[in-house]
mmCIF file of C-alpha atoms in Angstrom:
data_model
loop_
_atom_site.group_PDB
_atom_site.id
_atom_site.type_symbol
_atom_site.label_atom_id
_atom_site.label_comp_id
_atom_site.label_asym_id
_atom_site.label_seq_id
_atom_site.Cartn_x
_atom_site.Cartn_y
_atom_site.Cartn_z
ATOM 1 C CA MET A 1 101.908 114.496 83.203
ATOM 2 C CA MET A 2 103.872 117.029 86.122
ATOM 3 C CA THR A 3 106.836 119.375 84.323
ATOM 4 C CA CYS A 4 110.134 119.049 85.091
ATOM 5 C CA LYS A 5 109.520 121.757 88.026
ATOM 6 C CA GLU A 6 107.178 120.426 89.725
ATOM 7 C CA ILE A 7 109.038 117.169 89.516
ATOM 8 C CA LEU A 8 112.303 118.982 91.022
ATOM 9 C CA ASP A 9 110.352 121.023 93.587
ATOM 10 C CA ALA A 10 108.655 117.700 94.759
ATOM 11 C CA LEU A 11 112.662 115.561 94.487
ATOM 12 C CA SER A 12 112.598 115.733 97.882
ATOM 13 C CA ASP A 13 109.910 114.903 99.555
ATOM 14 C CA TYR A 14 109.484 112.158 96.895
ATOM 15 C CA VAL A 15 112.431 110.897 97.986
ATOM 16 C CA ASP A 16 111.800 111.323 101.804
ATOM 17 C CA ALA A 17 108.173 108.717 100.852
ATOM 18 C CA ASP A 18 106.537 112.286 102.568
ATOM 19 C CA MET A 19 103.414 112.510 99.486
ATOM 20 C CA LYS A 20 100.386 110.393 98.066
ATOM 21 C CA GLU A 21 100.520 107.518 96.469
ATOM 22 C CA GLU A 22 99.019 109.058 92.238
ATOM 23 C CA VAL A 23 101.451 111.798 92.860
ATOM 24 C CA VAL A 24 104.162 109.264 93.113
ATOM 25 C CA THR A 25 102.526 107.068 90.669
ATOM 26 C CA GLU A 26 102.748 110.234 88.356
ATOM 27 C CA MET A 27 106.611 110.760 89.710
ATOM 28 C CA ARG A 28 108.047 107.250 89.080
ATOM 29 C CA ARG A 29 106.341 108.078 85.538
ATOM 30 C CA HIS A 30 107.282 111.267 84.833
ATOM 31 C CA ILE A 31 111.304 110.456 85.003
ATOM 32 C CA GLY A 32 111.481 106.689 83.706
ATOM 33 C CA VAL A 33 110.477 109.247 80.562
ATOM 34 C CA CYS A 34 112.892 112.488 81.704
ATOM 35 C CA SER A 35 116.593 112.191 80.962
ATOM 36 C CA ASP A 36 116.836 115.348 83.114
ATOM 37 C CA CYS A 37 114.890 114.889 85.919
ATOM 38 C CA ARG A 38 116.622 110.891 86.179
ATOM 39 C CA ALA A 39 119.540 112.520 87.040
ATOM 40 C CA GLU A 40 118.571 114.882 89.490
ATOM 41 C CA PHE A 41 117.286 112.403 91.465
ATOM 42 C CA ASP A 42 119.881 109.838 90.407
ATOM 43 C CA THR A 43 122.233 112.802 91.980
ATOM 44 C CA LEU A 44 119.827 113.404 95.288
ATOM 45 C CA THR A 45 119.715 109.572 96.349
ATOM 46 C CA MET A 46 123.148 108.996 95.442
ATOM 47 C CA THR A 47 123.982 111.949 97.684
ATOM 48 C CA ILE A 48 121.526 110.709 100.202
ATOM 49 C CA LYS A 49 123.495 107.214 100.094
ATOM 50 C CA LEU A 50 127.513 108.676 100.564
ATOM 51 C CA TYR A 51 125.912 110.596 103.411
ATOM 52 C CA LYS A 52 124.295 108.178 105.462
ATOM 53 C CA HIS A 53 127.841 106.150 104.541
ATOM 54 C CA GLU A 54 130.452 108.989 106.120
ATOM 55 C CA SER A 55 131.120 108.969 109.570
ATOM 56 C CA LYS A 56 131.347 112.230 111.417
ATOM 57 C CA ALA A 57 133.863 114.754 108.949
ATOM 58 C CA SER A 58 136.835 115.451 111.277
ATOM 59 C CA MET A 59 138.584 118.853 110.518
ATOM 60 C CA PRO A 60 142.261 119.488 111.396
ATOM 61 C CA ASP A 61 143.557 120.645 113.893
ATOM 62 C CA GLY A 62 143.137 125.251 114.631
ATOM 63 C CA CYS A 63 140.345 124.489 110.670
ATOM 64 C CA HIS A 64 137.534 125.596 112.092
ATOM 65 C CA ASP A 65 138.229 128.655 114.529
ATOM 66 C CA ARG A 66 140.465 129.634 111.340
ATOM 67 C CA LEU A 67 137.675 129.373 108.628
ATOM 68 C CA VAL A 68 134.836 131.252 111.830
ATOM 69 C CA LYS A 69 138.005 133.632 111.676
ATOM 70 C CA VAL A 70 137.908 134.448 107.837
ATOM 71 C CA LEU A 71 133.834 134.098 107.906
ATOM 72 C CA GLU A 72 134.126 137.383 110.599
ATOM 73 C CA ILE A 73 135.604 138.858 108.407
ATOM 74 C CA GLU A 74 133.888 138.762 105.655
ATOM 75 C CA LYS A 75 130.875 139.664 107.279
ATOM 76 C CA THR A 76 132.179 142.485 108.550
ATOM 77 C CA LYS A 77 133.519 143.743 104.237
ATOM 78 C CA LEU A 78 129.951 142.934 103.458
ATOM 79 C CA LYS A 79 128.783 144.778 106.333
ATOM 80 C CA ARG A 80 131.504 147.882 105.773
ATOM 81 C CA SER A 81 130.550 147.791 101.923
ATOM 82 C CA SER A 82 126.873 148.007 102.234
ATOM 83 C CA ALA A 83 127.179 150.969 104.518
ATOM 84 C CA LYS A 84 128.522 153.102 101.633
ATOM 85 C CA PRO A 85 126.586 156.122 100.550
ATOM 86 C CA GLU A 86 126.412 155.187 96.872
ATOM 87 C CA SER A 87 128.457 158.406 95.340
#
């Protein structure tokens, strides 16, 4: 049987139906008995359904520009802190 790590690593391909049938069968079997992997699978599929259902999100006026400025400031701070010599 596949391990939880193997299942989680392959979950995206499983949802996309981009794998061999024998692997799909093994994943179905594992997800059917493992509540942790089932929860991950359910969360991923629900996220995909919600994303497809939502219309394109819009930002309030000026929000994009403010966000870009904040990100630039944070990037500058990171550059400065990594450029400082260690004491």
